[in-house]
Amino acid sequence: MMRLRVGENLLYLALRAMNALRPRRADAAELGTPAIRRILAVSNTAIGDTLMSTPGLRSLRLAYPDAHIALMIDGAYRELFASNPDADEVIDGRGDWRGFWPRVLDLRRRRFDLVCIFHSNEPQATPMCWLSGARFVFKLPNTNRFRFLLSNPGPVLKWDDFAHGIDQRLAVAALAGGKPTDRRMTLPIGAEQRDDLGQWLRERDVPLGAAIVGFQPGASTHSRRWAPSRFVDLGRRLLARHPELRIVITGSPAEKALADAIARGIGDPRVLPTAGELPLRLLPALLERCAPLVTGDTGPMHLAVAAGTPVVALFAVADWRRSGPAYDLDRHVVIQRGRTCDPCYSKNCPYDEPICMEQIAVDDVQAAVQDVLARGTP
């Protein structure tokens, strides 16, 4: 850690000197014109973060219909974003120090005119994008100490200055000349994905056309997880009331043990744990089949919203208005509870079952699921 901090400080001093000796000048009149021929959009953190960047990407495409637009993402999620219609190519690039200099050299060879940093890690993102040689580099929030490299070093805006994460991405695109668009996320789901999912489900005795409720018990941070015991209780109640229902438990390979434990707890053959079993490329098609998905503040929640699936979203640590469903609000049910700890330890929550999430009762979630099921397929 000390070595990384020293390296960061040396990079900061070097870039300060480089920027002072040879400040990069760009004509703002070029923005929104064919003078911008090559664009890089950076969103290389989690699945949900990258999905929330797709409206910003669309804004750029509307403004630059003939430009070559590349999207840099975490390569682990390439299957989900490779077919985005607003990107001409997808570049793998993690948001950390590993491979930093090779990434810089690769970007320099690509000769981008403009970079939009929609969502990435600092202190790596701003230096990397400036060192790419692009004439314009835009990012919000612009609070980190490398902001002197940005084309928008001021006014300084923080996360709290944006109503929703999607609004922050759209604001970055607007700085770069992007055209107005709505908050709707882009997630193409092809016929091949749907067919392959159907075959995958049939092999596991899930009938074609079966009503499916999804459970997403895992989350990127422990504090966003509803207790496994409550998922078990909810699953038993739903299956007792709806004999025709199937429950799928989604999750990453790292969440397989959690999904399997919940399935065992429910103890019913109508429950299918898919974590670690379902190929990632089929996850959007599976979520499209669910009605609803019961989930915390997770990437699969955003995938479900983008796929047009109703969600029952459970929030306590975060404010759903900032990171929850951002459109089609009449289709979704959000259960928001307040934080119980002051200060909130968030990623370092000390409780095995976070007490803020314990405020969300099984009765309330069951009622929300029942409401969605009663609506039927839209």
Tab-separated table of C-alpha atoms in Angstrom:
chain	number	residue	atom	x	y	z
A	1	MET	CA	0.000	0.000	0.000
A	2	MET	CA	2.843	2.390	0.874
A	3	ARG	CA	4.533	1.671	-2.458
A	4	LEU	CA	1.311	2.419	-4.338
A	5	ARG	CA	0.895	5.695	-2.462
A	6	VAL	CA	4.462	6.733	-3.280
A	7	GLY	CA	3.915	5.839	-6.939
A	8	GLU	CA	0.693	7.837	-7.007
A	9	ASN	CA	2.432	10.877	-5.523
A	10	LEU	CA	5.262	10.662	-8.063
A	11	LEU	CA	2.718	10.381	-10.881
A	12	TYR	CA	0.880	13.408	-9.534
A	13	LEU	CA	4.039	15.528	-9.462
A	14	ALA	CA	5.081	14.376	-12.938
A	15	LEU	CA	1.684	15.154	-14.444
A	16	ARG	CA	1.610	18.532	-12.721
A	17	ALA	CA	4.912	19.383	-14.365
A	18	MET	CA	3.900	18.001	-17.771
A	19	ASN	CA	0.630	19.903	-17.739
A	20	ALA	CA	2.358	23.145	-16.729
A	21	LEU	CA	5.077	22.860	-19.370
A	22	ARG	CA	2.804	21.732	-22.207
A	23	PRO	CA	-0.831	22.483	-21.357
A	24	ARG	CA	-3.220	20.695	-23.657
A	25	ARG	CA	-5.309	23.138	-25.659
A	26	ALA	CA	-8.541	22.123	-27.283
A	27	ASP	CA	-11.163	24.162	-29.052
A	28	ALA	CA	-14.557	23.697	-27.380
A	29	ALA	CA	-16.180	24.600	-30.690
A	30	GLU	CA	-15.234	21.096	-31.889
A	31	LEU	CA	-17.619	19.471	-29.431
A	32	GLY	CA	-20.709	18.061	-31.076
A	33	THR	CA	-19.149	18.327	-34.546
A	34	PRO	CA	-17.521	15.849	-36.969
A	35	ALA	CA	-14.132	17.122	-35.753
A	36	ILE	CA	-14.547	14.542	-32.981
A	37	ARG	CA	-13.912	11.285	-34.802
A	38	ARG	CA	-12.820	8.866	-32.075
A	39	ILE	CA	-14.412	8.680	-28.630
A	40	LEU	CA	-13.642	6.554	-25.573
A	41	ALA	CA	-16.310	5.981	-22.917
A	42	VAL	CA	-14.931	4.522	-19.680
A	43	SER	CA	-17.161	2.532	-17.325
A	44	ASN	CA	-15.030	-0.278	-15.981
A	45	THR	CA	-16.352	-1.070	-12.529
A	46	ALA	CA	-19.348	-3.300	-11.659
A	47	ILE	CA	-22.174	-4.568	-13.876
A	48	GLY	CA	-24.770	-2.165	-12.520
A	49	ASP	CA	-22.408	0.799	-12.827
A	50	THR	CA	-21.736	-0.034	-16.466
A	51	LEU	CA	-25.420	-0.506	-17.247
A	52	MET	CA	-26.136	2.924	-15.781
A	53	SER	CA	-23.559	4.315	-18.217
A	54	THR	CA	-25.456	3.121	-21.296
A	55	PRO	CA	-27.764	6.181	-21.444
A	56	GLY	CA	-24.643	8.368	-21.469
A	57	LEU	CA	-23.227	6.238	-24.264
A	58	ARG	CA	-26.453	6.685	-26.213
A	59	SER	CA	-26.225	10.445	-25.693
A	60	LEU	CA	-22.781	10.415	-27.305
A	61	ARG	CA	-23.975	8.307	-30.233
A	62	LEU	CA	-26.863	10.708	-30.897
A	63	ALA	CA	-24.414	13.619	-31.027
A	64	TYR	CA	-21.689	11.802	-32.962
A	65	PRO	CA	-23.453	9.372	-35.318
A	66	ASP	CA	-20.378	8.881	-37.512
A	67	ALA	CA	-17.713	8.771	-34.820
A	68	HIS	CA	-15.970	5.588	-33.715
A	69	ILE	CA	-17.039	5.028	-30.105
A	70	ALA	CA	-15.198	2.545	-27.904
A	71	LEU	CA	-16.484	1.415	-24.518
A	72	MET	CA	-13.941	0.395	-21.886
A	73	ILE	CA	-15.354	-2.088	-19.362
A	74	ASP	CA	-14.195	-4.720	-16.910
A	75	GLY	CA	-13.477	-7.629	-19.251
A	76	ALA	CA	-15.329	-10.052	-16.979
A	77	TYR	CA	-18.592	-8.533	-18.255
A	78	ARG	CA	-17.779	-8.377	-21.955
A	79	GLU	CA	-20.560	-10.845	-22.825
A	80	LEU	CA	-23.172	-8.435	-21.488
A	81	PHE	CA	-22.012	-5.324	-23.330
A	82	ALA	CA	-20.364	-6.506	-26.559
A	83	SER	CA	-23.612	-6.091	-28.511
A	84	ASN	CA	-24.422	-2.587	-27.311
A	85	PRO	CA	-25.627	-0.749	-30.439
A	86	ASP	CA	-24.023	2.544	-29.417
A	87	ALA	CA	-20.469	1.161	-29.172
A	88	ASP	CA	-18.337	0.233	-32.185
A	89	GLU	CA	-15.955	-1.772	-30.030
A	90	VAL	CA	-15.526	-2.906	-26.448
A	91	ILE	CA	-12.121	-2.597	-24.781
A	92	ASP	CA	-11.211	-4.645	-21.721
A	93	GLY	CA	-9.668	-2.512	-19.015
A	94	ARG	CA	-9.826	-2.920	-15.262
A	95	GLY	CA	-9.973	0.158	-13.069
A	96	ASP	CA	-6.859	-0.458	-10.981
A	97	TRP	CA	-3.093	-0.105	-11.165
A	98	ARG	CA	-2.479	-3.551	-12.647
A	99	GLY	CA	-1.607	-3.120	-16.289
A	100	PHE	CA	-1.893	0.675	-16.002
A	101	TRP	CA	1.003	1.553	-18.305
A	102	PRO	CA	0.201	-1.057	-20.995
A	103	ARG	CA	-3.370	0.319	-21.016
A	104	VAL	CA	-2.029	3.835	-21.447
A	105	LEU	CA	0.148	2.761	-24.377
A	106	ASP	CA	-2.753	0.922	-25.989
A	107	LEU	CA	-4.992	3.980	-25.672
A	108	ARG	CA	-2.329	6.246	-27.145
A	109	ARG	CA	-2.125	3.998	-30.196
A	110	ARG	CA	-5.877	4.320	-30.667
A	111	ARG	CA	-5.667	8.144	-30.898
A	112	PHE	CA	-8.896	9.146	-29.237
A	113	ASP	CA	-10.066	12.732	-29.608
A	114	LEU	CA	-12.393	12.707	-26.614
A	115	VAL	CA	-12.814	10.643	-23.448
A	116	CYS	CA	-15.835	10.477	-21.156
A	117	ILE	CA	-15.174	8.862	-17.787
A	118	PHE	CA	-18.655	7.716	-16.824
A	119	HIS	CA	-17.659	5.519	-13.869
A	120	SER	CA	-14.206	4.327	-12.903
A	121	ASN	CA	-11.774	4.139	-10.028
A	122	GLU	CA	-9.520	6.954	-8.959
A	123	PRO	CA	-6.701	7.809	-8.763
A	124	GLN	CA	-6.159	5.687	-11.868
A	125	ALA	CA	-8.888	6.820	-14.277
A	126	THR	CA	-8.117	10.509	-14.835
A	127	PRO	CA	-4.345	10.100	-15.319
A	128	MET	CA	-4.862	7.127	-17.646
A	129	CYS	CA	-7.321	9.018	-19.830
A	130	TRP	CA	-5.205	12.182	-19.951
A	131	LEU	CA	-2.114	10.175	-20.851
A	132	SER	CA	-4.079	8.658	-23.744
A	133	GLY	CA	-3.418	11.921	-25.560
A	134	ALA	CA	-7.091	12.784	-26.074
A	135	ARG	CA	-7.753	16.498	-26.545
A	136	PHE	CA	-10.800	16.367	-24.264
A	137	VAL	CA	-11.266	14.417	-21.034
A	138	PHE	CA	-14.526	14.868	-19.115
A	139	LYS	CA	-15.487	13.416	-15.743
A	140	LEU	CA	-17.981	13.996	-12.953
A	141	PRO	CA	-17.725	14.125	-10.009
A	142	ASN	CA	-14.516	16.097	-10.473
A	143	THR	CA	-13.381	16.131	-6.868
A	144	ASN	CA	-10.171	14.083	-6.998
A	145	ARG	CA	-6.772	15.735	-6.928
A	146	PHE	CA	-6.060	14.915	-10.587
A	147	ARG	CA	-8.956	17.108	-11.737
A	148	PHE	CA	-6.487	19.677	-13.115
A	149	LEU	CA	-6.060	17.249	-16.034
A	150	LEU	CA	-9.744	17.320	-16.934
A	151	SER	CA	-11.383	19.499	-19.540
A	152	ASN	CA	-13.879	20.359	-16.779
A	153	PRO	CA	-11.732	21.056	-13.686
A	154	GLY	CA	-14.483	23.328	-12.364
A	155	PRO	CA	-17.017	23.990	-11.093
A	156	VAL	CA	-16.468	21.114	-8.699
A	157	LEU	CA	-19.454	18.786	-8.451
A	158	LYS	CA	-19.909	15.923	-5.976
A	159	TRP	CA	-22.046	12.783	-6.094
A	160	ASP	CA	-24.690	14.541	-4.018
A	161	ASP	CA	-25.173	17.047	-6.832
A	162	PHE	CA	-26.892	14.383	-8.959
A	163	ALA	CA	-30.336	12.935	-8.336
A	164	HIS	CA	-29.396	9.500	-9.713
A	165	GLY	CA	-26.275	7.757	-10.967
A	166	ILE	CA	-27.683	7.792	-14.508
A	167	ASP	CA	-28.068	11.567	-14.291
A	168	GLN	CA	-24.374	11.829	-13.457
A	169	ARG	CA	-23.465	9.872	-16.615
A	170	LEU	CA	-25.783	12.021	-18.729
A	171	ALA	CA	-24.169	15.139	-17.288
A	172	VAL	CA	-20.728	13.881	-18.340
A	173	ALA	CA	-22.022	13.194	-21.849
A	174	ALA	CA	-23.583	16.669	-21.998
A	175	LEU	CA	-20.216	18.267	-21.179
A	176	ALA	CA	-18.790	16.366	-24.155
A	177	GLY	CA	-21.469	17.645	-26.519
A	178	GLY	CA	-23.854	14.723	-26.071
A	179	LYS	CA	-27.496	15.130	-26.978
A	180	PRO	CA	-30.384	14.792	-24.503
A	181	THR	CA	-31.869	11.348	-23.994
A	182	ASP	CA	-33.824	9.559	-21.287
A	183	ARG	CA	-32.644	7.400	-18.406
A	184	ARG	CA	-33.497	4.090	-20.066
A	185	MET	CA	-30.615	1.607	-19.964
A	186	THR	CA	-29.626	-0.434	-23.010
A	187	LEU	CA	-29.420	-4.227	-22.711
A	188	PRO	CA	-29.884	-6.146	-25.970
A	189	ILE	CA	-31.223	-9.681	-25.491
A	190	GLY	CA	-31.062	-11.781	-28.642
A	191	ALA	CA	-33.127	-14.686	-29.880
A	192	GLU	CA	-30.152	-17.010	-29.435
A	193	GLN	CA	-29.875	-16.087	-25.758
A	194	ARG	CA	-33.583	-16.744	-25.225
A	195	ASP	CA	-33.426	-20.077	-27.060
A	196	ASP	CA	-30.339	-21.212	-25.153
A	197	LEU	CA	-31.940	-20.209	-21.866
A	198	GLY	CA	-35.081	-22.160	-22.739
A	199	GLN	CA	-32.994	-25.247	-23.391
A	200	TRP	CA	-31.035	-24.708	-20.165
A	201	LEU	CA	-34.252	-24.456	-18.143
A	202	ARG	CA	-35.867	-27.471	-19.814
A	203	GLU	CA	-32.850	-29.575	-18.894
A	204	ARG	CA	-33.598	-28.623	-15.288
A	205	ASP	CA	-37.306	-29.454	-15.465
A	206	VAL	CA	-38.567	-25.861	-15.614
A	207	PRO	CA	-41.569	-25.985	-17.974
A	208	LEU	CA	-41.860	-23.593	-20.877
A	209	GLY	CA	-44.009	-20.658	-19.809
A	210	ALA	CA	-43.695	-21.403	-16.083
A	211	ALA	CA	-44.206	-18.421	-13.775
A	212	ILE	CA	-40.794	-17.613	-12.295
A	213	VAL	CA	-39.842	-15.467	-9.320
A	214	GLY	CA	-36.157	-14.608	-8.991
A	215	PHE	CA	-34.213	-14.251	-5.757
A	216	GLN	CA	-30.899	-12.355	-5.792
A	217	PRO	CA	-29.570	-12.812	-2.232
A	218	GLY	CA	-25.978	-11.738	-2.803
A	219	ALA	CA	-24.654	-8.209	-3.193
A	220	SER	CA	-21.322	-6.486	-3.709
A	221	THR	CA	-21.253	-5.425	-0.043
A	222	HIS	CA	-22.513	-7.356	2.965
A	223	SER	CA	-24.577	-4.379	4.160
A	224	ARG	CA	-26.871	-4.633	1.107
A	225	ARG	CA	-27.904	-8.232	1.747
A	226	TRP	CA	-31.239	-9.346	3.132
A	227	ALA	CA	-30.823	-12.272	5.510
A	228	PRO	CA	-30.759	-15.760	3.905
A	229	SER	CA	-33.269	-16.964	6.504
A	230	ARG	CA	-35.753	-14.388	5.219
A	231	PHE	CA	-35.329	-15.531	1.633
A	232	VAL	CA	-36.020	-19.068	2.887
A	233	ASP	CA	-39.176	-17.948	4.696
A	234	LEU	CA	-40.344	-15.961	1.661
A	235	GLY	CA	-39.721	-18.866	-0.699
A	236	ARG	CA	-41.723	-21.306	1.439
A	237	ARG	CA	-44.646	-18.903	1.664
A	238	LEU	CA	-44.762	-18.215	-2.064
A	239	LEU	CA	-44.596	-21.867	-3.044
A	240	ALA	CA	-47.312	-22.790	-0.542
A	241	ARG	CA	-49.604	-20.199	-2.069
A	242	HIS	CA	-48.660	-20.743	-5.723
A	243	PRO	CA	-48.163	-24.443	-6.566
A	244	GLU	CA	-47.351	-23.623	-10.205
A	245	LEU	CA	-44.571	-21.182	-9.288
A	246	ARG	CA	-40.843	-21.728	-9.845
A	247	ILE	CA	-38.148	-19.865	-7.934
A	248	VAL	CA	-34.697	-19.280	-9.395
A	249	ILE	CA	-31.880	-18.093	-7.160
A	250	THR	CA	-29.365	-16.029	-9.097
A	251	GLY	CA	-25.837	-15.004	-8.250
A	252	SER	CA	-22.218	-15.045	-9.269
A	253	PRO	CA	-19.987	-18.124	-8.897
A	254	ALA	CA	-18.755	-16.623	-5.614
A	255	GLU	CA	-22.365	-16.637	-4.373
A	256	LYS	CA	-23.031	-20.288	-5.214
A	257	ALA	CA	-22.765	-21.481	-1.609
A	258	LEU	CA	-25.237	-18.812	-0.517
A	259	ALA	CA	-27.727	-19.673	-3.276
A	260	ASP	CA	-27.431	-23.405	-2.604
A	261	ALA	CA	-27.956	-22.896	1.144
A	262	ILE	CA	-31.145	-20.915	0.548
A	263	ALA	CA	-32.415	-23.580	-1.867
A	264	ARG	CA	-31.761	-26.294	0.726
A	265	GLY	CA	-33.493	-24.192	3.364
A	266	ILE	CA	-36.626	-23.849	1.241
A	267	GLY	CA	-36.425	-27.574	0.565
A	268	ASP	CA	-38.604	-27.775	-2.525
A	269	PRO	CA	-37.844	-29.178	-5.992
A	270	ARG	CA	-39.484	-26.112	-7.526
A	271	VAL	CA	-36.447	-24.058	-6.455
A	272	LEU	CA	-33.511	-23.813	-8.850
A	273	PRO	CA	-30.226	-22.284	-7.660
A	274	THR	CA	-28.422	-20.931	-10.727
A	275	ALA	CA	-25.442	-19.172	-9.128
A	276	GLY	CA	-22.230	-20.537	-10.583
A	277	GLU	CA	-24.201	-22.694	-13.025
A	278	LEU	CA	-25.869	-20.310	-15.470
A	279	PRO	CA	-23.539	-18.762	-18.077
A	280	LEU	CA	-23.347	-14.993	-17.638
A	281	ARG	CA	-24.527	-14.353	-21.190
A	282	LEU	CA	-27.856	-16.044	-20.340
A	283	LEU	CA	-28.492	-14.066	-17.151
A	284	PRO	CA	-30.342	-11.189	-18.896
A	285	ALA	CA	-32.642	-13.683	-20.621
A	286	LEU	CA	-33.331	-15.429	-17.300
A	287	LEU	CA	-34.096	-12.154	-15.549
A	288	GLU	CA	-36.373	-11.241	-18.435
A	289	ARG	CA	-38.409	-14.371	-17.564
A	290	CYS	CA	-38.782	-13.415	-13.895
A	291	ALA	CA	-41.705	-11.487	-12.499
A	292	PRO	CA	-40.486	-10.185	-10.173
A	293	LEU	CA	-36.852	-10.328	-9.084
A	294	VAL	CA	-36.448	-9.868	-5.320
A	295	THR	CA	-33.111	-8.172	-4.820
A	296	GLY	CA	-31.032	-5.723	-2.880
A	297	ASP	CA	-29.067	-2.883	-4.461
A	298	THR	CA	-27.196	-5.087	-6.934
A	299	GLY	CA	-26.024	-5.406	-10.514
A	300	PRO	CA	-28.719	-8.026	-11.261
A	301	MET	CA	-31.319	-5.493	-10.083
A	302	HIS	CA	-30.145	-3.117	-12.828
A	303	LEU	CA	-30.026	-5.976	-15.345
A	304	ALA	CA	-33.622	-6.843	-14.500
A	305	VAL	CA	-34.777	-3.236	-14.827
A	306	ALA	CA	-32.987	-2.953	-18.175
A	307	ALA	CA	-34.607	-6.221	-19.318
A	308	GLY	CA	-38.053	-4.837	-18.519
A	309	THR	CA	-38.584	-7.076	-15.488
A	310	PRO	CA	-40.402	-5.788	-12.391
A	311	VAL	CA	-38.218	-5.792	-9.294
A	312	VAL	CA	-38.948	-5.832	-5.597
A	313	ALA	CA	-35.899	-3.865	-4.490
A	314	LEU	CA	-34.751	-3.827	-0.861
A	315	PHE	CA	-32.821	-0.779	0.364
A	316	ALA	CA	-31.489	0.466	3.695
A	317	VAL	CA	-27.859	1.612	3.514
A	318	ALA	CA	-28.295	3.335	0.148
A	319	ASP	CA	-31.051	5.670	-1.027
A	320	TRP	CA	-33.004	3.996	-3.820
A	321	ARG	CA	-33.573	7.363	-5.464
A	322	ARG	CA	-29.832	7.533	-6.144
A	323	SER	CA	-29.101	3.972	-7.224
A	324	GLY	CA	-32.397	2.130	-7.607
A	325	PRO	CA	-34.824	1.845	-10.521
A	326	ALA	CA	-34.795	5.131	-12.420
A	327	TYR	CA	-37.741	4.661	-14.782
A	328	ASP	CA	-40.906	2.560	-15.255
A	329	LEU	CA	-41.470	3.214	-11.565
A	330	ASP	CA	-45.073	2.022	-11.782
A	331	ARG	CA	-43.769	-1.495	-12.511
A	332	HIS	CA	-41.345	-1.769	-9.592
A	333	VAL	CA	-41.793	-1.977	-5.825
A	334	VAL	CA	-39.083	-0.422	-3.677
A	335	ILE	CA	-38.954	-1.083	0.053
A	336	GLN	CA	-36.733	1.523	1.692
A	337	ARG	CA	-35.702	1.490	5.332
A	338	GLY	CA	-33.391	3.867	7.161
A	339	ARG	CA	-29.863	3.341	8.387
A	340	THR	CA	-29.607	2.052	11.930
A	341	CYS	CA	-25.960	2.869	12.636
A	342	ASP	CA	-24.395	6.327	12.883
A	343	PRO	CA	-21.923	6.380	11.335
A	344	CYS	CA	-22.834	3.672	8.818
A	345	TYR	CA	-19.942	1.248	8.280
A	346	SER	CA	-21.293	0.259	4.855
A	347	LYS	CA	-18.662	-2.004	3.244
A	348	ASN	CA	-17.255	-2.801	6.702
A	349	CYS	CA	-20.576	-3.684	8.305
A	350	PRO	CA	-19.783	-5.717	11.460
A	351	TYR	CA	-23.085	-7.636	11.541
A	352	ASP	CA	-23.479	-11.102	10.038
A	353	GLU	CA	-27.035	-10.076	9.158
A	354	PRO	CA	-27.086	-6.262	8.806
A	355	ILE	CA	-29.594	-4.843	11.274
A	356	CYS	CA	-30.719	-2.111	8.887
A	357	MET	CA	-31.817	-4.760	6.379
A	358	GLU	CA	-33.527	-6.687	9.197
A	359	GLN	CA	-36.072	-3.858	9.296
A	360	ILE	CA	-37.497	-5.226	6.043
A	361	ALA	CA	-40.088	-7.798	7.109
A	362	VAL	CA	-40.931	-10.928	5.157
A	363	ASP	CA	-44.594	-9.893	5.281
A	364	ASP	CA	-43.790	-6.679	3.405
A	365	VAL	CA	-41.755	-8.414	0.720
A	366	GLN	CA	-44.368	-11.136	0.271
A	367	ALA	CA	-47.066	-8.497	-0.170
A	368	ALA	CA	-44.934	-6.747	-2.799
A	369	VAL	CA	-44.337	-9.998	-4.701
A	370	GLN	CA	-48.036	-10.800	-4.532
A	371	ASP	CA	-48.815	-7.378	-5.960
A	372	VAL	CA	-46.509	-7.964	-8.926
A	373	LEU	CA	-47.821	-11.491	-9.529
A	374	ALA	CA	-51.395	-10.216	-9.461
A	375	ARG	CA	-50.643	-7.787	-12.276
A	376	GLY	CA	-49.663	-10.642	-14.553
A	377	THR	CA	-47.474	-10.309	-17.619
A	378	PRO	CA	-47.641	-6.752	-19.010
